[in-house]
PDB file of C-alpha atoms in Angstrom:
ATOM      1  CA  TYR I   1     104.908 234.340 138.518  1.00 65.00           C
ATOM      2  CA  PRO I   2     108.255 236.046 138.737  1.00 73.00           C
ATOM      3  CA  GLU I   3     106.770 239.063 137.149  1.00 77.00           C
ATOM      4  CA  LEU I   4     104.789 239.509 140.335  1.00 81.00           C
ATOM      5  CA  LYS I   5     107.715 240.943 141.929  1.00 85.00           C
ATOM      6  CA  GLN I   6     108.006 244.047 139.694  1.00 86.00           C
ATOM      7  CA  ALA I   7     105.780 246.325 141.913  1.00 91.00           C
ATOM      8  CA  CYS I   8     101.944 246.327 143.323  1.00 93.00           C
ATOM      9  CA  ILE I   9      99.250 248.602 143.838  1.00 94.00           C
ATOM     10  CA  VAL I  10      97.849 248.698 147.081  1.00 95.00           C
ATOM     11  CA  ASP I  11      94.495 250.813 148.326  1.00 94.00           C
ATOM     12  CA  THR I  12      93.707 252.684 151.186  1.00 94.00           C
ATOM     13  CA  ASN I  13      91.780 249.899 153.064  1.00 94.00           C
ATOM     14  CA  LEU I  14      95.118 247.774 152.921  1.00 95.00           C
ATOM     15  CA  PHE I  15      97.288 251.082 154.645  1.00 94.00           C
ATOM     16  CA  PHE I  16      94.401 251.473 157.244  1.00 95.00           C
ATOM     17  CA  ALA I  17      94.191 247.991 158.442  1.00 95.00           C
ATOM     18  CA  GLY I  18      97.882 247.860 158.479  1.00 95.00           C
ATOM     19  CA  SER I  19      97.971 250.881 160.701  1.00 94.00           C
ATOM     20  CA  TYR I  20      95.045 250.309 162.901  1.00 94.00           C
ATOM     21  CA  PRO I  21      95.309 247.006 165.484  1.00 92.00           C
ATOM     22  CA  ASN I  22      91.928 246.658 165.907  1.00 92.00           C
ATOM     23  CA  ASP I  23      90.807 246.497 162.114  1.00 93.00           C
ATOM     24  CA  THR I  24      89.411 242.871 161.272  1.00 92.00           C
ATOM     25  CA  TYR I  25      92.159 242.256 158.571  1.00 95.00           C
ATOM     26  CA  ASN I  26      95.373 244.088 160.834  1.00 95.00           C
ATOM     27  CA  GLU I  27      97.234 240.625 160.684  1.00 95.00           C
ATOM     28  CA  TRP I  28      96.934 239.862 157.167  1.00 97.00           C
ATOM     29  CA  ALA I  29      97.821 243.434 156.282  1.00 96.00           C
ATOM     30  CA  GLU I  30     100.830 243.439 158.404  1.00 96.00           C
ATOM     31  CA  GLU I  31     101.866 239.843 156.918  1.00 96.00           C
ATOM     32  CA  VAL I  32     101.257 241.148 153.407  1.00 96.00           C
ATOM     33  CA  PHE I  33     103.483 244.102 154.009  1.00 96.00           C
ATOM     34  CA  GLU I  34     106.480 241.898 155.663  1.00 96.00           C
ATOM     35  CA  VAL I  35     106.262 239.657 152.595  1.00 95.00           C
ATOM     36  CA  LEU I  36     106.512 242.715 150.059  1.00 95.00           C
ATOM     37  CA  GLN I  37     109.402 244.139 151.950  1.00 95.00           C
ATOM     38  CA  ARG I  38     111.300 240.961 152.271  1.00 94.00           C
ATOM     39  CA  ASN I  39     111.055 240.348 148.482  1.00 93.00           C
ATOM     40  CA  SER I  40     111.753 244.027 147.692  1.00 93.00           C
ATOM     41  CA  ILE I  41     108.675 244.586 146.041  1.00 93.00           C
ATOM     42  CA  PRO I  42     107.806 248.291 145.553  1.00 93.00           C
ATOM     43  CA  VAL I  43     104.689 249.213 146.845  1.00 94.00           C
ATOM     44  CA  TYR I  44     102.500 252.171 144.734  1.00 92.00           C
ATOM     45  CA  THR I  45      99.000 253.856 144.981  1.00 91.00           C
ATOM     46  CA  ASN I  46      97.710 256.949 143.909  1.00 89.00           C
ATOM     47  CA  MET I  47      97.599 260.408 145.631  1.00 86.00           C
ATOM     48  CA  ASN I  48      93.787 260.030 146.405  1.00 88.00           C
ATOM     49  CA  VAL I  49      94.917 257.420 148.989  1.00 91.00           C
ATOM     50  CA  ARG I  50      96.253 260.246 151.194  1.00 91.00           C
ATOM     51  CA  SER I  51      92.835 261.794 151.802  1.00 92.00           C
ATOM     52  CA  GLU I  52      91.255 258.675 152.371  1.00 94.00           C
ATOM     53  CA  PHE I  53      93.188 257.448 154.824  1.00 95.00           C
ATOM     54  CA  ILE I  54      93.512 260.359 156.781  1.00 95.00           C
ATOM     55  CA  ASP I  55      89.539 260.559 157.038  1.00 96.00           C
ATOM     56  CA  LEU I  56      89.248 256.869 158.111  1.00 95.00           C
ATOM     57  CA  GLN I  57      92.052 257.920 160.871  1.00 96.00           C
ATOM     58  CA  ARG I  58      89.860 260.849 161.787  1.00 97.00           C
ATOM     59  CA  ARG I  59      86.850 258.655 162.378  1.00 96.00           C
ATOM     60  CA  VAL I  60      89.299 256.445 164.632  1.00 96.00           C
ATOM     61  CA  LEU I  61      91.017 259.020 166.593  1.00 97.00           C
ATOM     62  CA  ILE I  62      87.914 261.539 167.315  1.00 97.00           C
ATOM     63  CA  PRO I  63      86.542 259.103 169.580  1.00 97.00           C
ATOM     64  CA  GLU I  64      89.482 257.939 171.437  1.00 96.00           C
ATOM     65  CA  CYS I  65      90.229 261.554 171.654  1.00 97.00           C
ATOM     66  CA  LEU I  66      86.605 262.391 173.233  1.00 97.00           C
ATOM     67  CA  VAL I  67      87.314 259.579 175.779  1.00 97.00           C
ATOM     68  CA  SER I  68      90.630 261.214 177.129  1.00 96.00           C
ATOM     69  CA  PHE I  69      88.806 264.447 177.078  1.00 96.00           C
ATOM     70  CA  TYR I  70      85.965 262.790 179.122  1.00 96.00           C
ATOM     71  CA  GLU I  71      88.647 261.540 181.796  1.00 95.00           C
ATOM     72  CA  ASP I  72      90.255 264.743 181.901  1.00 95.00           C
ATOM     73  CA  PHE I  73      86.999 266.866 182.852  1.00 93.00           C
ATOM     74  CA  SER I  74      84.434 264.303 183.587  1.00 92.00           C
ATOM     75  CA  SER I  75      84.197 265.941 187.242  1.00 91.00           C
ATOM     76  CA  GLU I  76      83.368 269.424 185.454  1.00 91.00           C
ATOM     77  CA  LEU I  77      80.784 268.114 182.826  1.00 89.00           C
ATOM     78  CA  GLU I  78      76.978 267.754 183.282  1.00 90.00           C
ATOM     79  CA  GLY I  79      73.851 267.334 181.336  1.00 93.00           C
ATOM     80  CA  ILE I  80      73.485 265.631 178.045  1.00 95.00           C
ATOM     81  CA  LEU I  81      77.392 266.374 177.108  1.00 94.00           C
ATOM     82  CA  HIS I  82      78.380 264.018 180.083  1.00 95.00           C
ATOM     83  CA  LYS I  83      75.466 261.398 179.312  1.00 96.00           C
ATOM     84  CA  GLU I  84      76.796 261.210 175.862  1.00 96.00           C
ATOM     85  CA  LEU I  85      80.520 261.155 176.715  1.00 96.00           C
ATOM     86  CA  LEU I  86      80.035 258.545 179.452  1.00 96.00           C
ATOM     87  CA  ALA I  87      78.118 256.336 177.051  1.00 96.00           C
ATOM     88  CA  LEU I  88      80.962 256.762 174.575  1.00 96.00           C
ATOM     89  CA  ALA I  89      83.372 255.750 176.763  1.00 96.00           C
ATOM     90  CA  LYS I  90      81.382 252.363 177.783  1.00 96.00           C
ATOM     91  CA  LYS I  91      81.680 251.748 173.937  1.00 95.00           C
ATOM     92  CA  ALA I  92      85.321 252.456 173.491  1.00 94.00           C
ATOM     93  CA  TRP I  93      85.818 250.329 176.591  1.00 93.00           C
ATOM     94  CA  ASP I  94      83.590 247.416 175.281  1.00 94.00           C
ATOM     95  CA  ALA I  95      85.472 247.570 171.813  1.00 91.00           C
ATOM     96  CA  ARG I  96      88.958 247.477 173.270  1.00 88.00           C
ATOM     97  CA  THR I  97      87.936 244.770 175.444  1.00 88.00           C
ATOM     98  CA  ASN I  98      86.702 242.629 172.865  1.00 89.00           C
ATOM     99  CA  GLY I  99      89.524 243.487 170.103  1.00 86.00           C
ATOM    100  CA  LYS I 100      86.920 245.221 168.012  1.00 89.00           C
ATOM    101  CA  ALA I 101      87.647 248.203 165.887  1.00 89.00           C
ATOM    102  CA  PHE I 102      85.430 251.265 166.916  1.00 93.00           C
ATOM    103  CA  LYS I 103      84.924 254.258 164.518  1.00 94.00           C
ATOM    104  CA  PHE I 104      82.519 257.309 164.104  1.00 96.00           C
ATOM    105  CA  ASN I 105      80.606 257.827 161.218  1.00 95.00           C
ATOM    106  CA  GLU I 106      80.047 261.617 159.859  1.00 96.00           C
ATOM    107  CA  ALA I 107      76.882 262.181 161.847  1.00 97.00           C
ATOM    108  CA  GLU I 108      78.578 261.235 165.148  1.00 97.00           C
ATOM    109  CA  ILE I 109      81.217 263.634 164.771  1.00 97.00           C
ATOM    110  CA  LYS I 110      78.975 266.259 163.992  1.00 96.00           C
ATOM    111  CA  ASN I 111      76.841 265.331 166.939  1.00 96.00           C
ATOM    112  CA  PHE I 112      79.859 265.800 169.228  1.00 96.00           C
ATOM    113  CA  MET I 113      80.896 269.096 167.265  1.00 96.00           C
ATOM    114  CA  LYS I 114      77.328 270.408 168.201  1.00 95.00           C
ATOM    115  CA  LEU I 115      77.423 268.977 171.801  1.00 95.00           C
ATOM    116  CA  LEU I 116      80.852 270.838 172.773  1.00 94.00           C
ATOM    117  CA  GLY I 117      79.833 273.894 170.662  1.00 91.00           C
ATOM    118  CA  HIS I 118      81.405 274.885 167.335  1.00 88.00           C
ATOM    119  CA  GLU I 119      80.353 278.349 167.153  1.00 88.00           C
ATOM    120  CA  PRO I 120      82.632 280.723 168.174  1.00 83.00           C
ATOM    121  CA  ARG I 121      82.935 282.745 171.416  1.00 85.00           C
ATOM    122  CA  PRO I 122      83.467 286.147 172.187  1.00 84.00           C
ATOM    123  CA  GLU I 123      86.484 284.904 174.709  1.00 83.00           C
ATOM    124  CA  GLY I 124      88.071 282.703 171.734  1.00 82.00           C
ATOM    125  CA  VAL I 125      87.528 279.766 169.557  1.00 88.00           C
ATOM    126  CA  SER I 126      84.813 277.114 170.134  1.00 92.00           C
ATOM    127  CA  VAL I 127      85.150 274.379 172.648  1.00 92.00           C
ATOM    128  CA  TRP I 128      84.977 271.847 169.782  1.00 95.00           C
ATOM    129  CA  THR I 129      87.831 273.924 168.092  1.00 95.00           C
ATOM    130  CA  ALA I 130      89.934 273.977 171.502  1.00 94.00           C
ATOM    131  CA  PHE I 131      89.124 270.192 171.900  1.00 96.00           C
ATOM    132  CA  CYS I 132      90.491 269.604 168.167  1.00 97.00           C
ATOM    133  CA  GLN I 133      93.634 271.729 169.084  1.00 96.00           C
ATOM    134  CA  SER I 134      94.559 269.927 172.227  1.00 96.00           C
ATOM    135  CA  TYR I 135      93.450 266.280 171.477  1.00 97.00           C
ATOM    136  CA  PHE I 136      92.786 265.525 168.280  1.00 97.00           C
ATOM    137  CA  SER I 137      95.570 267.547 166.210  1.00 97.00           C
ATOM    138  CA  PRO I 138      98.701 266.298 167.764  1.00 95.00           C
ATOM    139  CA  PHE I 139      97.794 262.769 166.959  1.00 94.00           C
ATOM    140  CA  ILE I 140      96.327 263.187 163.137  1.00 96.00           C
ATOM    141  CA  HIS I 141      99.720 265.034 162.026  1.00 94.00           C
ATOM    142  CA  LYS I 142     101.652 262.011 162.602  1.00 93.00           C
ATOM    143  CA  GLU I 143      99.304 259.425 160.800  1.00 94.00           C
ATOM    144  CA  TRP I 144     100.272 259.815 157.322  1.00 93.00           C
ATOM    145  CA  PRO I 145     104.078 259.895 157.838  1.00 93.00           C
ATOM    146  CA  LYS I 146     104.197 257.087 159.912  1.00 93.00           C
ATOM    147  CA  ALA I 147     102.294 255.303 157.262  1.00 93.00           C
ATOM    148  CA  VAL I 148     104.332 256.192 154.345  1.00 92.00           C
ATOM    149  CA  GLN I 149     107.711 255.328 156.701  1.00 92.00           C
ATOM    150  CA  LYS I 150     106.167 252.282 157.846  1.00 93.00           C
ATOM    151  CA  PHE I 151     104.807 250.604 154.472  1.00 94.00           C
ATOM    152  CA  LYS I 152     107.480 252.579 152.314  1.00 93.00           C
ATOM    153  CA  ILE I 153     104.660 254.079 149.931  1.00 92.00           C
ATOM    154  CA  ASN I 154     105.458 255.532 146.482  1.00 91.00           C
ATOM    155  CA  PHE I 155     102.933 257.403 144.255  1.00 88.00           C
ATOM    156  CA  LEU I 156     101.843 256.896 140.677  1.00 84.00           C
ATOM    157  CA  GLY I 157     101.135 260.481 139.975  1.00 74.00           C
ATOM    158  CA  THR I 158     101.233 262.651 136.552  1.00 68.00           C
ATOM    159  CA  ARG I 159     104.925 262.610 136.326  1.00 70.00           C
ATOM    160  CA  GLU I 160     104.839 258.622 136.629  1.00 66.00           C
ATOM    161  CA  ILE I 161     102.079 257.970 134.134  1.00 65.00           C
ATOM    162  CA  ASP I 162     103.790 260.538 131.641  1.00 62.00           C
ATOM    163  CA  SER I 163     106.998 258.543 132.069  1.00 64.00           C
ATOM    164  CA  ARG I 164     105.324 255.513 130.493  1.00 74.00           C
ATOM    165  CA  LYS I 165     107.365 253.398 133.007  1.00 78.00           C
ATOM    166  CA  PHE I 166     104.571 251.585 134.310  1.00 81.00           C
ATOM    167  CA  PHE I 167     101.646 252.790 132.004  1.00 83.00           C
ATOM    168  CA  ASP I 168     100.637 252.356 128.184  1.00 77.00           C
ATOM    169  CA  LYS I 169      97.927 255.131 128.481  1.00 79.00           C
ATOM    170  CA  HIS I 170      96.713 257.634 131.277  1.00 82.00           C
ATOM    171  CA  PRO I 171      93.981 256.439 133.429  1.00 84.00           C
ATOM    172  CA  SER I 172      90.547 257.726 132.055  1.00 87.00           C
ATOM    173  CA  TRP I 173      87.594 259.582 133.718  1.00 90.00           C
ATOM    174  CA  ASP I 174      85.212 257.915 131.348  1.00 93.00           C
ATOM    175  CA  ASN I 175      86.744 254.385 132.458  1.00 90.00           C
ATOM    176  CA  MET I 176      86.642 255.291 136.106  1.00 93.00           C
ATOM    177  CA  ILE I 177      82.763 256.036 135.737  1.00 95.00           C
ATOM    178  CA  ALA I 178      82.263 253.013 133.651  1.00 94.00           C
ATOM    179  CA  ILE I 179      83.831 251.001 136.538  1.00 93.00           C
ATOM    180  CA  LEU I 180      81.763 252.888 139.147  1.00 95.00           C
ATOM    181  CA  GLY I 181      78.531 252.278 136.716  1.00 96.00           C
ATOM    182  CA  GLU I 182      78.897 248.950 136.490  1.00 93.00           C
ATOM    183  CA  SER I 183      79.443 248.203 140.384  1.00 95.00           C
ATOM    184  CA  GLY I 184      78.562 250.825 142.243  1.00 95.00           C
ATOM    185  CA  ILE I 185      81.582 250.949 144.227  1.00 94.00           C
ATOM    186  CA  GLY I 186      82.580 254.631 145.547  1.00 93.00           C
ATOM    187  CA  SER I 187      84.695 257.018 143.559  1.00 93.00           C
ATOM    188  CA  ALA I 188      87.830 256.400 144.979  1.00 92.00           C
ATOM    189  CA  ASP I 189      87.611 252.589 144.996  1.00 94.00           C
ATOM    190  CA  ALA I 190      86.946 252.795 141.164  1.00 94.00           C
ATOM    191  CA  MET I 191      89.744 255.246 140.768  1.00 93.00           C
ATOM    192  CA  ILE I 192      92.562 253.023 141.999  1.00 93.00           C
ATOM    193  CA  LEU I 193      90.652 249.966 140.110  1.00 94.00           C
ATOM    194  CA  ASN I 194      91.135 252.324 137.044  1.00 92.00           C
ATOM    195  CA  LEU I 195      94.528 252.980 137.767  1.00 91.00           C
ATOM    196  CA  PHE I 196      95.391 249.444 137.831  1.00 92.00           C
ATOM    197  CA  GLN I 197      93.476 248.468 134.890  1.00 90.00           C
ATOM    198  CA  GLU I 198      95.663 250.915 133.039  1.00 89.00           C
ATOM    199  CA  SER I 199      98.928 250.161 134.461  1.00 88.00           C
ATOM    200  CA  LYS I 200     101.310 247.518 133.789  1.00 88.00           C
ATOM    201  CA  LEU I 201     101.779 246.382 137.111  1.00 90.00           C
ATOM    202  CA  PRO I 202     100.234 242.994 137.703  1.00 91.00           C
ATOM    203  CA  LEU I 203      99.161 242.922 141.075  1.00 94.00           C
ATOM    204  CA  LEU I 204      96.410 244.795 143.032  1.00 95.00           C
ATOM    205  CA  ILE I 205      96.142 244.165 146.999  1.00 96.00           C
ATOM    206  CA  THR I 206      93.375 245.310 149.046  1.00 96.00           C
ATOM    207  CA  ALA I 207      91.316 244.322 152.207  1.00 95.00           C
ATOM    208  CA  ASP I 208      88.245 245.676 150.681  1.00 94.00           C
ATOM    209  CA  LYS I 209      85.946 242.969 149.305  1.00 94.00           C
ATOM    210  CA  ALA I 210      83.904 244.995 147.030  1.00 94.00           C
ATOM    211  CA  VAL I 211      86.653 246.357 145.286  1.00 94.00           C
ATOM    212  CA  ARG I 212      87.933 242.479 145.039  1.00 94.00           C
ATOM    213  CA  ASN I 213      84.689 241.504 143.654  1.00 95.00           C
ATOM    214  CA  THR I 214      84.475 244.207 141.384  1.00 94.00           C
ATOM    215  CA  MET I 215      87.689 243.174 139.845  1.00 93.00           C
ATOM    216  CA  LEU I 216      86.710 239.694 139.305  1.00 92.00           C
ATOM    217  CA  ASN I 217      83.515 240.552 137.810  1.00 91.00           C
ATOM    218  CA  SER I 218      85.123 242.763 135.197  1.00 85.00           C
ATOM    219  CA  SER I 219      87.617 242.581 132.501  1.00 79.00           C
ATOM    220  CA  PHE I 220      91.222 242.787 133.733  1.00 83.00           C
ATOM    221  CA  SER I 221      93.105 240.424 131.370  1.00 81.00           C
ATOM    222  CA  GLY I 222      96.421 239.331 132.881  1.00 85.00           C
ATOM    223  CA  LYS I 223      96.231 240.756 136.244  1.00 90.00           C
ATOM    224  CA  PHE I 224      95.888 239.412 139.877  1.00 93.00           C
ATOM    225  CA  ILE I 225      94.443 240.562 142.868  1.00 94.00           C
ATOM    226  CA  LEU I 226      95.203 239.509 146.458  1.00 94.00           C
ATOM    227  CA  SER I 227      92.414 240.230 149.023  1.00 95.00           C
ATOM    228  CA  PRO I 228      91.444 238.298 152.304  1.00 92.00           C
TER     229      PRO I 228
END
């Protein structure tokens, strides 16, 4: 299928898997990108991927940064904050030792916001804000530029869609809702499938089984998908 070398669409989960060494599909994702680059196959995605990717990195980096904070200040901490950070450090160590992914959910992030204190103080910013400025911000700023450079990411925005190079028609809100309604997947995943369905590009690559299964259960005539 020589047409597969034209270009491909990829989703957030593939970018994240290739960026995060402890992701279940890290080795597979890195191999995929190596093959794409070796064969000069352009990689395209939509603009929503940036915010999804950064949010996944946020969920990984915040616990890592909290562990660094604990290591720097453990002798000065006490009470419930010391107990929670110590437990977090042990969980992070276990995950690293076993080569497993370690991510916070939103509730866990908000729990540590509360424990450190997110309310502004008369003498300055909150402890949580100071933590983010010193520990978290320097790392999160680098993640997306690193991914763009490493994976040679191109975007399918309004200009690219209007040019008709890769599209016969615009991806539609109604079609995205139809995909979401028939599968129950998230809106971001439905958007990438809608983009792929309306494009002329023949190949979608994903590390998300829900995206894969949704496509295989739907009408994507003449389209191919690569997934672990």
